C-alpha cells in the first residue's frame, strides 16, 4: 500500500472465486455430516457417544455437530453429485487423491465432525474426532489441512458465537478443545473460544484484541499443555494483553468439559478466581521447592 503497488491481479480474482467455492463445499459438507448424525441408523453409536458426553440436542443443532460413516468415499460422491468439481474438492481438503491412481477418497471417515467457522460465520474447515479407535484410524483428531480458506493459526474455534459476549464481559476465556467450548456455551458461559490445542499465534491475538484486551487461559495440566500455553502467553504479553490463568482444583477434572460435568459451580469459580499470570509463574516455579532453605 505504501509503495502504491496494486496487487489485484488476475490470479487473486481466480483465488477469490475458488475461495467462495470451497466455502460453499464446506457448507454443504457440514449439512451432510449434521443430517447423517441426526437421521441415519449408522450414526447411532455417534448419537450415543454425544449423549454420554451430555451434549444436548439443541447444542448439537447450534454447533452443527455431525458424523461421517466409515466408508471410503461417501462424502466425495455426495459432493460430486451436487455438481462440485473434483479439483475444488481436493482444494477444500475434504477429498484425497489415491497415490498413483485415479480414484478419490474422503479425508474424514468414522468420525464425529465439528465444523470450524471463521469470525464471520463461514464454514472454513472441520475437526473430526474418531468414534472407534483402530490401528488404521490415524490420530484421535484430524483437522482440515491448510487451504485457501483455512489457516489454523488464524482461527479461534467458537469466536463467531462468542465475540458479542467477549465484548460485553470484556474478557475472553480460552480453552483447548472443541468439546470444552461447546460444554461451556451449553452451561451458559458464552465468552469461551479454543485455540484447538496449539499455542496462541500473533494472528489469533490480533483477532481477540478487537473484542477485549483481557484473556483468561485454561489448559491441560500435562507438560505439552503447559508448554503450548507458555508460548502463547509470552506472545500475548508482548501484544499488551492482560492475562490470567484458570486453575481447575485437583480432582475436579482435567479440562473445562470434565470439570463442568463433575460440578458446574467449580468451573465457574475457577474462572472467576483466575490468577494473575506472574503469580501463576512464581507458584509454578516454586512448587516442590523448600523456600526456607
PDB file of C-alpha atoms in Angstrom:
ATOM      1  CA  UNK A   1       0.000   0.000   0.000  1.00  0.00           C
ATOM      2  CA  UNK A   2       2.715   2.465   0.966  1.00  0.00           C
ATOM      3  CA  UNK A   3       4.611   1.717  -2.240  1.00  0.00           C
ATOM      4  CA  UNK A   4       1.484   2.380  -4.283  1.00  0.00           C
ATOM      5  CA  UNK A   5       1.619  -1.090  -5.855  1.00  0.00           C
ATOM      6  CA  UNK A   6      -1.720  -2.505  -6.947  1.00  0.00           C
ATOM      7  CA  UNK A   7      -1.899  -6.254  -6.120  1.00  0.00           C
ATOM      8  CA  UNK A   8      -5.320  -7.032  -7.594  1.00  0.00           C
ATOM      9  CA  UNK A   9      -4.000  -9.384 -10.244  1.00  0.00           C
ATOM     10  CA  UNK A  10      -5.968 -11.855 -12.328  1.00  0.00           C
ATOM     11  CA  UNK A  11      -4.629 -14.663 -10.128  1.00  0.00           C
ATOM     12  CA  UNK A  12      -6.105 -13.169  -6.966  1.00  0.00           C
ATOM     13  CA  UNK A  13      -9.526 -12.972  -8.682  1.00  0.00           C
ATOM     14  CA  UNK A  14      -9.260 -16.680  -9.554  1.00  0.00           C
ATOM     15  CA  UNK A  15      -8.316 -17.396  -5.935  1.00  0.00           C
ATOM     16  CA  UNK A  16     -11.248 -15.370  -4.687  1.00  0.00           C
ATOM     17  CA  UNK A  17     -13.767 -17.344  -6.699  1.00  0.00           C
ATOM     18  CA  UNK A  18     -12.201 -20.677  -5.674  1.00  0.00           C
ATOM     19  CA  UNK A  19     -12.294 -19.496  -2.052  1.00  0.00           C
ATOM     20  CA  UNK A  20     -16.036 -18.942  -2.394  1.00  0.00           C
ATOM     21  CA  UNK A  21     -16.484 -22.355  -3.970  1.00  0.00           C
ATOM     22  CA  UNK A  22     -14.552 -24.030  -1.127  1.00  0.00           C
ATOM     23  CA  UNK A  23     -16.704 -22.245   1.495  1.00  0.00           C
ATOM     24  CA  UNK A  24     -19.780 -23.459  -0.394  1.00  0.00           C
ATOM     25  CA  UNK A  25     -18.419 -27.039  -0.430  1.00  0.00           C
ATOM     26  CA  UNK A  26     -17.680 -26.852   3.309  1.00  0.00           C
ATOM     27  CA  UNK A  27     -21.213 -25.575   3.985  1.00  0.00           C
ATOM     28  CA  UNK A  28     -22.704 -28.491   2.022  1.00  0.00           C
ATOM     29  CA  UNK A  29     -20.412 -30.949   3.831  1.00  0.00           C
ATOM     30  CA  UNK A  30     -21.427 -29.541   7.247  1.00  0.00           C
ATOM     31  CA  UNK A  31     -25.098 -30.006   6.265  1.00  0.00           C
ATOM     32  CA  UNK A  32     -24.376 -33.578   5.096  1.00  0.00           C
ATOM     33  CA  UNK A  33     -22.483 -34.533   8.289  1.00  0.00           C
ATOM     34  CA  UNK A  34     -25.133 -32.978  10.559  1.00  0.00           C
ATOM     35  CA  UNK A  35     -28.079 -34.702   8.878  1.00  0.00           C
ATOM     36  CA  UNK A  36     -26.208 -38.003   8.748  1.00  0.00           C
ATOM     37  CA  UNK A  37     -25.782 -37.766  12.542  1.00  0.00           C
ATOM     38  CA  UNK A  38     -29.439 -36.914  13.121  1.00  0.00           C
ATOM     39  CA  UNK A  39     -31.149 -39.254  10.658  1.00  0.00           C
ATOM     40  CA  UNK A  40     -29.061 -42.303   9.780  1.00  0.00           C
ATOM     41  CA  UNK A  41     -29.194 -45.641  11.663  1.00  0.00           C
ATOM     42  CA  UNK A  42     -25.417 -45.954  11.032  1.00  0.00           C
ATOM     43  CA  UNK A  43     -24.874 -42.892  13.267  1.00  0.00           C
ATOM     44  CA  UNK A  44     -26.447 -44.482  16.377  1.00  0.00           C
ATOM     45  CA  UNK A  45     -23.031 -45.031  18.003  1.00  0.00           C
ATOM     46  CA  UNK A  46     -22.166 -41.350  17.499  1.00  0.00           C
ATOM     47  CA  UNK A  47     -25.517 -40.250  18.957  1.00  0.00           C
ATOM     48  CA  UNK A  48     -24.916 -42.499  21.985  1.00  0.00           C
ATOM     49  CA  UNK A  49     -21.420 -41.054  22.431  1.00  0.00           C
ATOM     50  CA  UNK A  50     -22.679 -37.439  22.365  1.00  0.00           C
ATOM     51  CA  UNK A  51     -25.482 -38.348  24.745  1.00  0.00           C
ATOM     52  CA  UNK A  52     -22.956 -39.919  27.103  1.00  0.00           C
ATOM     53  CA  UNK A  53     -20.897 -36.687  26.883  1.00  0.00           C
ATOM     54  CA  UNK A  54     -24.096 -34.861  27.937  1.00  0.00           C
ATOM     55  CA  UNK A  55     -24.339 -32.774  24.774  1.00  0.00           C
ATOM     56  CA  UNK A  56     -27.971 -31.679  24.402  1.00  0.00           C
ATOM     57  CA  UNK A  57     -29.893 -31.951  21.090  1.00  0.00           C
ATOM     58  CA  UNK A  58     -30.219 -28.142  20.855  1.00  0.00           C
ATOM     59  CA  UNK A  59     -26.441 -27.799  21.346  1.00  0.00           C
ATOM     60  CA  UNK A  60     -25.809 -30.365  18.586  1.00  0.00           C
ATOM     61  CA  UNK A  61     -28.070 -28.292  16.307  1.00  0.00           C
ATOM     62  CA  UNK A  62     -26.494 -24.967  17.304  1.00  0.00           C
ATOM     63  CA  UNK A  63     -22.916 -26.165  16.700  1.00  0.00           C
ATOM     64  CA  UNK A  64     -23.917 -28.280  13.667  1.00  0.00           C
ATOM     65  CA  UNK A  65     -22.124 -31.327  15.110  1.00  0.00           C
ATOM     66  CA  UNK A  66     -22.156 -34.176  12.588  1.00  0.00           C
ATOM     67  CA  UNK A  67     -20.933 -37.675  11.816  1.00  0.00           C
ATOM     68  CA  UNK A  68     -19.459 -39.482   8.817  1.00  0.00           C
ATOM     69  CA  UNK A  69     -19.614 -43.243   8.465  1.00  0.00           C
ATOM     70  CA  UNK A  70     -16.519 -45.443   7.982  1.00  0.00           C
ATOM     71  CA  UNK A  71     -16.884 -45.581   4.205  1.00  0.00           C
ATOM     72  CA  UNK A  72     -14.244 -44.664   1.641  1.00  0.00           C
ATOM     73  CA  UNK A  73     -15.957 -42.035  -0.497  1.00  0.00           C
ATOM     74  CA  UNK A  74     -19.404 -41.286   0.898  1.00  0.00           C
ATOM     75  CA  UNK A  75     -18.938 -37.511   1.106  1.00  0.00           C
ATOM     76  CA  UNK A  76     -16.948 -37.231  -2.145  1.00  0.00           C
ATOM     77  CA  UNK A  77     -19.739 -38.978  -4.075  1.00  0.00           C
ATOM     78  CA  UNK A  78     -22.368 -36.735  -2.466  1.00  0.00           C
ATOM     79  CA  UNK A  79     -20.473 -33.540  -3.286  1.00  0.00           C
ATOM     80  CA  UNK A  80     -19.777 -34.643  -6.880  1.00  0.00           C
ATOM     81  CA  UNK A  81     -23.498 -35.334  -7.315  1.00  0.00           C
ATOM     82  CA  UNK A  82     -24.132 -31.785  -6.107  1.00  0.00           C
ATOM     83  CA  UNK A  83     -22.179 -30.514  -9.112  1.00  0.00           C
ATOM     84  CA  UNK A  84     -18.822 -29.688  -7.490  1.00  0.00           C
ATOM     85  CA  UNK A  85     -15.613 -30.299  -9.403  1.00  0.00           C
ATOM     86  CA  UNK A  86     -13.099 -32.814  -8.109  1.00  0.00           C
ATOM     87  CA  UNK A  87     -10.386 -30.092  -8.247  1.00  0.00           C
ATOM     88  CA  UNK A  88     -12.366 -27.952  -5.819  1.00  0.00           C
ATOM     89  CA  UNK A  89     -12.980 -30.959  -3.553  1.00  0.00           C
ATOM     90  CA  UNK A  90      -9.230 -31.619  -3.449  1.00  0.00           C
ATOM     91  CA  UNK A  91      -8.583 -27.909  -2.784  1.00  0.00           C
ATOM     92  CA  UNK A  92     -11.058 -27.996   0.132  1.00  0.00           C
ATOM     93  CA  UNK A  93      -9.074 -30.778   1.836  1.00  0.00           C
ATOM     94  CA  UNK A  94     -12.186 -32.947   2.187  1.00  0.00           C
ATOM     95  CA  UNK A  95     -11.141 -35.305  -0.616  1.00  0.00           C
ATOM     96  CA  UNK A  96      -7.776 -37.008  -1.158  1.00  0.00           C
ATOM     97  CA  UNK A  97      -6.467 -38.491  -4.400  1.00  0.00           C
ATOM     98  CA  UNK A  98      -5.209 -42.074  -4.163  1.00  0.00           C
ATOM     99  CA  UNK A  99      -1.477 -42.327  -4.778  1.00  0.00           C
ATOM    100  CA  UNK A 100      -0.663 -43.496  -8.270  1.00  0.00           C
ATOM    101  CA  UNK A 101      -4.325 -43.994  -9.139  1.00  0.00           C
ATOM    102  CA  UNK A 102      -7.200 -42.008 -10.479  1.00  0.00           C
ATOM    103  CA  UNK A 103      -9.618 -42.643  -7.644  1.00  0.00           C
ATOM    104  CA  UNK A 104     -10.514 -40.429  -4.685  1.00  0.00           C
ATOM    105  CA  UNK A 105     -11.464 -40.969  -1.056  1.00  0.00           C
ATOM    106  CA  UNK A 106     -12.714 -38.947   1.946  1.00  0.00           C
ATOM    107  CA  UNK A 107     -10.253 -37.465   4.424  1.00  0.00           C
ATOM    108  CA  UNK A 108     -12.767 -37.921   7.265  1.00  0.00           C
ATOM    109  CA  UNK A 109     -14.198 -41.394   7.900  1.00  0.00           C
ATOM    110  CA  UNK A 110     -15.821 -42.873  11.006  1.00  0.00           C
ATOM    111  CA  UNK A 111     -15.610 -39.549  12.836  1.00  0.00           C
ATOM    112  CA  UNK A 112     -17.758 -37.127  14.786  1.00  0.00           C
ATOM    113  CA  UNK A 113     -17.480 -33.886  12.855  1.00  0.00           C
ATOM    114  CA  UNK A 114     -17.157 -30.333  14.186  1.00  0.00           C
ATOM    115  CA  UNK A 115     -17.426 -27.554  11.605  1.00  0.00           C
ATOM    116  CA  UNK A 116     -14.953 -24.707  12.133  1.00  0.00           C
ATOM    117  CA  UNK A 117     -16.173 -21.195  11.326  1.00  0.00           C
ATOM    118  CA  UNK A 118     -14.237 -18.010  10.743  1.00  0.00           C
ATOM    119  CA  UNK A 119     -15.220 -14.902  12.700  1.00  0.00           C
ATOM    120  CA  UNK A 120     -17.845 -14.034  10.043  1.00  0.00           C
ATOM    121  CA  UNK A 121     -19.583 -17.412  10.375  1.00  0.00           C
ATOM    122  CA  UNK A 122     -18.277 -19.071   7.164  1.00  0.00           C
ATOM    123  CA  UNK A 123     -17.503 -22.803   7.435  1.00  0.00           C
ATOM    124  CA  UNK A 124     -13.769 -22.849   6.636  1.00  0.00           C
ATOM    125  CA  UNK A 125     -12.799 -26.322   7.867  1.00  0.00           C
ATOM    126  CA  UNK A 126     -13.507 -29.282  10.132  1.00  0.00           C
ATOM    127  CA  UNK A 127     -12.168 -31.263  13.039  1.00  0.00           C
ATOM    128  CA  UNK A 128     -13.058 -34.945  13.049  1.00  0.00           C
ATOM    129  CA  UNK A 129     -12.877 -36.992  16.258  1.00  0.00           C
ATOM    130  CA  UNK A 130     -12.593 -40.717  15.711  1.00  0.00           C
ATOM    131  CA  UNK A 131     -15.518 -42.656  17.181  1.00  0.00           C
ATOM    132  CA  UNK A 132     -13.903 -46.096  17.449  1.00  0.00           C
ATOM    133  CA  UNK A 133     -10.102 -46.061  17.560  1.00  0.00           C
ATOM    134  CA  UNK A 134      -8.403 -48.724  15.456  1.00  0.00           C
ATOM    135  CA  UNK A 135      -4.835 -49.149  14.207  1.00  0.00           C
ATOM    136  CA  UNK A 136      -5.867 -47.668  10.873  1.00  0.00           C
ATOM    137  CA  UNK A 137      -7.900 -44.719  12.155  1.00  0.00           C
ATOM    138  CA  UNK A 138      -4.849 -42.430  12.268  1.00  0.00           C
ATOM    139  CA  UNK A 139      -4.978 -39.942  15.151  1.00  0.00           C
ATOM    140  CA  UNK A 140      -7.793 -39.250  17.575  1.00  0.00           C
ATOM    141  CA  UNK A 141      -8.402 -35.867  15.945  1.00  0.00           C
ATOM    142  CA  UNK A 142      -7.929 -34.984  12.281  1.00  0.00           C
ATOM    143  CA  UNK A 143      -8.188 -31.408  11.000  1.00  0.00           C
ATOM    144  CA  UNK A 144      -8.734 -29.925   7.572  1.00  0.00           C
ATOM    145  CA  UNK A 145      -5.253 -29.213   6.158  1.00  0.00           C
ATOM    146  CA  UNK A 146      -4.191 -25.692   5.213  1.00  0.00           C
ATOM    147  CA  UNK A 147      -6.380 -24.472   2.317  1.00  0.00           C
ATOM    148  CA  UNK A 148      -7.235 -21.171   0.656  1.00  0.00           C
ATOM    149  CA  UNK A 149      -9.831 -20.570   3.395  1.00  0.00           C
ATOM    150  CA  UNK A 150      -8.427 -22.487   6.388  1.00  0.00           C
ATOM    151  CA  UNK A 151      -5.308 -21.443   8.264  1.00  0.00           C
ATOM    152  CA  UNK A 152      -5.268 -22.926  11.770  1.00  0.00           C
ATOM    153  CA  UNK A 153      -3.079 -20.109  13.096  1.00  0.00           C
ATOM    154  CA  UNK A 154      -5.713 -17.506  12.160  1.00  0.00           C
ATOM    155  CA  UNK A 155      -8.812 -19.258  13.507  1.00  0.00           C
ATOM    156  CA  UNK A 156     -10.230 -19.487  17.017  1.00  0.00           C
ATOM    157  CA  UNK A 157     -12.951 -22.081  17.418  1.00  0.00           C
ATOM    158  CA  UNK A 158     -16.227 -20.548  18.569  1.00  0.00           C
ATOM    159  CA  UNK A 159     -15.230 -16.889  18.113  1.00  0.00           C
ATOM    160  CA  UNK A 160     -18.128 -16.307  15.710  1.00  0.00           C
ATOM    161  CA  UNK A 161     -20.523 -17.274  18.534  1.00  0.00           C
ATOM    162  CA  UNK A 162     -18.526 -15.793  21.441  1.00  0.00           C
ATOM    163  CA  UNK A 163     -17.461 -12.359  20.148  1.00  0.00           C
ATOM    164  CA  UNK A 164     -20.529 -10.409  21.369  1.00  0.00           C
ATOM    165  CA  UNK A 165     -20.261 -11.890  24.868  1.00  0.00           C
ATOM    166  CA  UNK A 166     -16.472 -11.319  24.941  1.00  0.00           C
ATOM    167  CA  UNK A 167     -17.121  -7.648  24.203  1.00  0.00           C
ATOM    168  CA  UNK A 168     -19.811  -7.285  26.865  1.00  0.00           C
ATOM    169  CA  UNK A 169     -17.848  -9.221  29.547  1.00  0.00           C
ATOM    170  CA  UNK A 170     -14.564  -7.601  28.393  1.00  0.00           C
ATOM    171  CA  UNK A 171     -12.817 -10.948  28.765  1.00  0.00           C
ATOM    172  CA  UNK A 172     -12.049 -13.977  26.615  1.00  0.00           C
ATOM    173  CA  UNK A 173     -11.914 -17.406  28.236  1.00  0.00           C
ATOM    174  CA  UNK A 174      -9.523 -19.557  26.211  1.00  0.00           C
ATOM    175  CA  UNK A 175      -9.721 -23.358  26.475  1.00  0.00           C
ATOM    176  CA  UNK A 176      -8.043 -26.142  24.494  1.00  0.00           C
ATOM    177  CA  UNK A 177     -10.601 -28.206  22.620  1.00  0.00           C
ATOM    178  CA  UNK A 178     -13.900 -28.022  20.778  1.00  0.00           C
ATOM    179  CA  UNK A 179     -15.752 -30.079  23.402  1.00  0.00           C
ATOM    180  CA  UNK A 180     -14.598 -27.633  26.106  1.00  0.00           C
ATOM    181  CA  UNK A 181     -16.033 -24.687  24.151  1.00  0.00           C
ATOM    182  CA  UNK A 182     -19.318 -26.462  23.451  1.00  0.00           C
ATOM    183  CA  UNK A 183     -19.700 -27.576  27.102  1.00  0.00           C
ATOM    184  CA  UNK A 184     -19.027 -24.021  28.376  1.00  0.00           C
ATOM    185  CA  UNK A 185     -21.538 -22.421  25.991  1.00  0.00           C
ATOM    186  CA  UNK A 186     -24.095 -25.091  26.899  1.00  0.00           C
ATOM    187  CA  UNK A 187     -23.561 -24.286  30.593  1.00  0.00           C
ATOM    188  CA  UNK A 188     -24.206 -20.589  29.943  1.00  0.00           C
ATOM    189  CA  UNK A 189     -20.618 -19.271  29.777  1.00  0.00           C
ATOM    190  CA  UNK A 190     -20.583 -17.874  26.259  1.00  0.00           C
ATOM    191  CA  UNK A 191     -17.347 -15.830  26.096  1.00  0.00           C
ATOM    192  CA  UNK A 192     -15.307 -19.010  25.502  1.00  0.00           C
ATOM    193  CA  UNK A 193     -13.138 -19.916  22.476  1.00  0.00           C
ATOM    194  CA  UNK A 194     -10.490 -22.574  21.764  1.00  0.00           C
ATOM    195  CA  UNK A 195      -7.078 -22.449  20.170  1.00  0.00           C
ATOM    196  CA  UNK A 196      -7.614 -26.134  19.270  1.00  0.00           C
ATOM    197  CA  UNK A 197      -4.576 -27.468  21.073  1.00  0.00           C
ATOM    198  CA  UNK A 198      -1.982 -25.121  19.572  1.00  0.00           C
ATOM    199  CA  UNK A 199      -0.104 -22.237  21.157  1.00  0.00           C
ATOM    200  CA  UNK A 200      -1.742 -18.848  20.635  1.00  0.00           C
ATOM    201  CA  UNK A 201      -0.436 -17.146  17.495  1.00  0.00           C
ATOM    202  CA  UNK A 202       0.125 -13.481  16.689  1.00  0.00           C
ATOM    203  CA  UNK A 203      -2.861 -13.525  14.270  1.00  0.00           C
ATOM    204  CA  UNK A 204      -5.186 -15.072  16.879  1.00  0.00           C
ATOM    205  CA  UNK A 205      -4.137 -12.500  19.488  1.00  0.00           C
ATOM    206  CA  UNK A 206      -4.777  -9.695  16.983  1.00  0.00           C
ATOM    207  CA  UNK A 207      -8.276 -11.139  16.413  1.00  0.00           C
ATOM    208  CA  UNK A 208      -9.009 -11.308  20.151  1.00  0.00           C
ATOM    209  CA  UNK A 209      -7.788  -7.746  20.745  1.00  0.00           C
ATOM    210  CA  UNK A 210     -10.647  -6.472  18.574  1.00  0.00           C
ATOM    211  CA  UNK A 211     -13.083  -7.567  21.304  1.00  0.00           C
ATOM    212  CA  UNK A 212     -11.162  -7.411  24.586  1.00  0.00           C
ATOM    213  CA  UNK A 213      -7.675  -6.927  25.995  1.00  0.00           C
ATOM    214  CA  UNK A 214      -8.308  -9.408  28.802  1.00  0.00           C
ATOM    215  CA  UNK A 215      -7.824 -13.127  28.472  1.00  0.00           C
ATOM    216  CA  UNK A 216      -8.199 -15.969  30.981  1.00  0.00           C
ATOM    217  CA  UNK A 217      -6.452 -19.155  29.852  1.00  0.00           C
ATOM    218  CA  UNK A 218      -7.257 -22.734  30.868  1.00  0.00           C
ATOM    219  CA  UNK A 219      -5.043 -25.513  29.561  1.00  0.00           C
ATOM    220  CA  UNK A 220      -4.430 -29.205  30.182  1.00  0.00           C
ATOM    221  CA  UNK A 221      -2.176 -29.770  33.158  1.00  0.00           C
ATOM    222  CA  UNK A 222       0.191 -32.045  31.196  1.00  0.00           C
ATOM    223  CA  UNK A 223       3.613 -30.768  30.086  1.00  0.00           C
ATOM    224  CA  UNK A 224       2.543 -30.330  26.437  1.00  0.00           C
ATOM    225  CA  UNK A 225      -0.431 -28.204  27.509  1.00  0.00           C
ATOM    226  CA  UNK A 226       1.724 -26.063  29.787  1.00  0.00           C
ATOM    227  CA  UNK A 227       4.438 -25.516  27.173  1.00  0.00           C
ATOM    228  CA  UNK A 228       1.937 -24.537  24.487  1.00  0.00           C
ATOM    229  CA  UNK A 229       0.270 -22.166  26.949  1.00  0.00           C
ATOM    230  CA  UNK A 230       3.590 -20.535  27.903  1.00  0.00           C
ATOM    231  CA  UNK A 231       4.471 -19.835  24.265  1.00  0.00           C
ATOM    232  CA  UNK A 232       1.076 -18.216  23.734  1.00  0.00           C
ATOM    233  CA  UNK A 233       1.274 -16.259  26.999  1.00  0.00           C
ATOM    234  CA  UNK A 234       4.642 -14.732  26.067  1.00  0.00           C
ATOM    235  CA  UNK A 235       3.281 -13.596  22.721  1.00  0.00           C
ATOM    236  CA  UNK A 236       0.090 -12.185  24.261  1.00  0.00           C
ATOM    237  CA  UNK A 237       2.069 -10.266  26.892  1.00  0.00           C
ATOM    238  CA  UNK A 238       4.219  -8.754  24.129  1.00  0.00           C
ATOM    239  CA  UNK A 239       0.998  -7.555  22.479  1.00  0.00           C
ATOM    240  CA  UNK A 240      -0.090  -5.822  25.683  1.00  0.00           C
ATOM    241  CA  UNK A 241      -2.800  -8.309  26.655  1.00  0.00           C
ATOM    242  CA  UNK A 242      -3.765  -8.679  30.305  1.00  0.00           C
ATOM    243  CA  UNK A 243      -3.573 -12.390  31.150  1.00  0.00           C
ATOM    244  CA  UNK A 244      -4.924 -14.567  33.920  1.00  0.00           C
ATOM    245  CA  UNK A 245      -4.572 -18.319  34.383  1.00  0.00           C
ATOM    246  CA  UNK A 246      -7.541 -20.541  35.231  1.00  0.00           C
ATOM    247  CA  UNK A 247      -6.610 -23.390  37.570  1.00  0.00           C
ATOM    248  CA  UNK A 248      -9.037 -26.265  37.964  1.00  0.00           C
ATOM    249  CA  UNK A 249      -8.741 -27.657  41.515  1.00  0.00           C
ATOM    250  CA  UNK A 250      -7.021 -31.049  41.794  1.00  0.00           C
ATOM    251  CA  UNK A 251      -9.502 -33.870  41.304  1.00  0.00           C
ATOM    252  CA  UNK A 252     -12.153 -31.625  39.715  1.00  0.00           C
ATOM    253  CA  UNK A 253     -11.351 -32.685  36.145  1.00  0.00           C
ATOM    254  CA  UNK A 254      -8.502 -32.263  33.691  1.00  0.00           C
ATOM    255  CA  UNK A 255     -10.282 -29.733  31.467  1.00  0.00           C
ATOM    256  CA  UNK A 256     -13.346 -27.460  31.314  1.00  0.00           C
ATOM    257  CA  UNK A 257     -15.610 -30.171  29.889  1.00  0.00           C
ATOM    258  CA  UNK A 258     -14.762 -32.683  32.647  1.00  0.00           C
ATOM    259  CA  UNK A 259     -14.980 -30.061  35.375  1.00  0.00           C
ATOM    260  CA  UNK A 260     -18.431 -28.902  34.191  1.00  0.00           C
ATOM    261  CA  UNK A 261     -19.708 -32.484  34.241  1.00  0.00           C
ATOM    262  CA  UNK A 262     -18.479 -33.041  37.797  1.00  0.00           C
ATOM    263  CA  UNK A 263     -19.596 -29.687  39.189  1.00  0.00           C
ATOM    264  CA  UNK A 264     -20.570 -26.661  37.133  1.00  0.00           C
ATOM    265  CA  UNK A 265     -20.045 -24.315  40.117  1.00  0.00           C
ATOM    266  CA  UNK A 266     -16.385 -25.371  40.471  1.00  0.00           C
ATOM    267  CA  UNK A 267     -15.598 -24.374  36.868  1.00  0.00           C
ATOM    268  CA  UNK A 268     -17.386 -21.009  37.152  1.00  0.00           C
ATOM    269  CA  UNK A 269     -15.492 -20.312  40.399  1.00  0.00           C
ATOM    270  CA  UNK A 270     -12.159 -21.323  38.828  1.00  0.00           C
ATOM    271  CA  UNK A 271     -12.741 -18.807  36.008  1.00  0.00           C
ATOM    272  CA  UNK A 272     -13.783 -16.120  38.483  1.00  0.00           C
ATOM    273  CA  UNK A 273     -10.666 -16.763  40.620  1.00  0.00           C
ATOM    274  CA  UNK A 274      -8.197 -16.916  37.701  1.00  0.00           C
ATOM    275  CA  UNK A 275      -4.720 -15.866  38.886  1.00  0.00           C
ATOM    276  CA  UNK A 276      -2.578 -13.086  37.511  1.00  0.00           C
ATOM    277  CA  UNK A 277      -0.022 -14.593  35.167  1.00  0.00           C
ATOM    278  CA  UNK A 278       3.063 -13.581  37.214  1.00  0.00           C
ATOM    279  CA  UNK A 279       1.585 -15.057  40.418  1.00  0.00           C
ATOM    280  CA  UNK A 280       0.971 -18.263  38.487  1.00  0.00           C
ATOM    281  CA  UNK A 281       4.535 -18.297  37.098  1.00  0.00           C
ATOM    282  CA  UNK A 282       6.019 -17.897  40.592  1.00  0.00           C
ATOM    283  CA  UNK A 283       3.716 -20.523  42.098  1.00  0.00           C
ATOM    284  CA  UNK A 284       4.636 -22.971  39.313  1.00  0.00           C
ATOM    285  CA  UNK A 285       8.366 -22.275  39.623  1.00  0.00           C
ATOM    286  CA  UNK A 286       8.317 -22.694  43.395  1.00  0.00           C
ATOM    287  CA  UNK A 287       6.238 -25.872  43.515  1.00  0.00           C
ATOM    288  CA  UNK A 288       8.087 -28.554  45.461  1.00  0.00           C
ATOM    289  CA  UNK A 289      10.849 -26.138  46.492  1.00  0.00           C
ATOM    290  CA  UNK A 290      11.853 -25.648  50.136  1.00  0.00           C
ATOM    291  CA  UNK A 291      11.673 -21.837  50.385  1.00  0.00           C
ATOM    292  CA  UNK A 292      13.148 -21.753  53.907  1.00  0.00           C
ATOM    293  CA  UNK A 293      16.450 -23.208  52.609  1.00  0.00           C
TER     294      UNK A 293
END
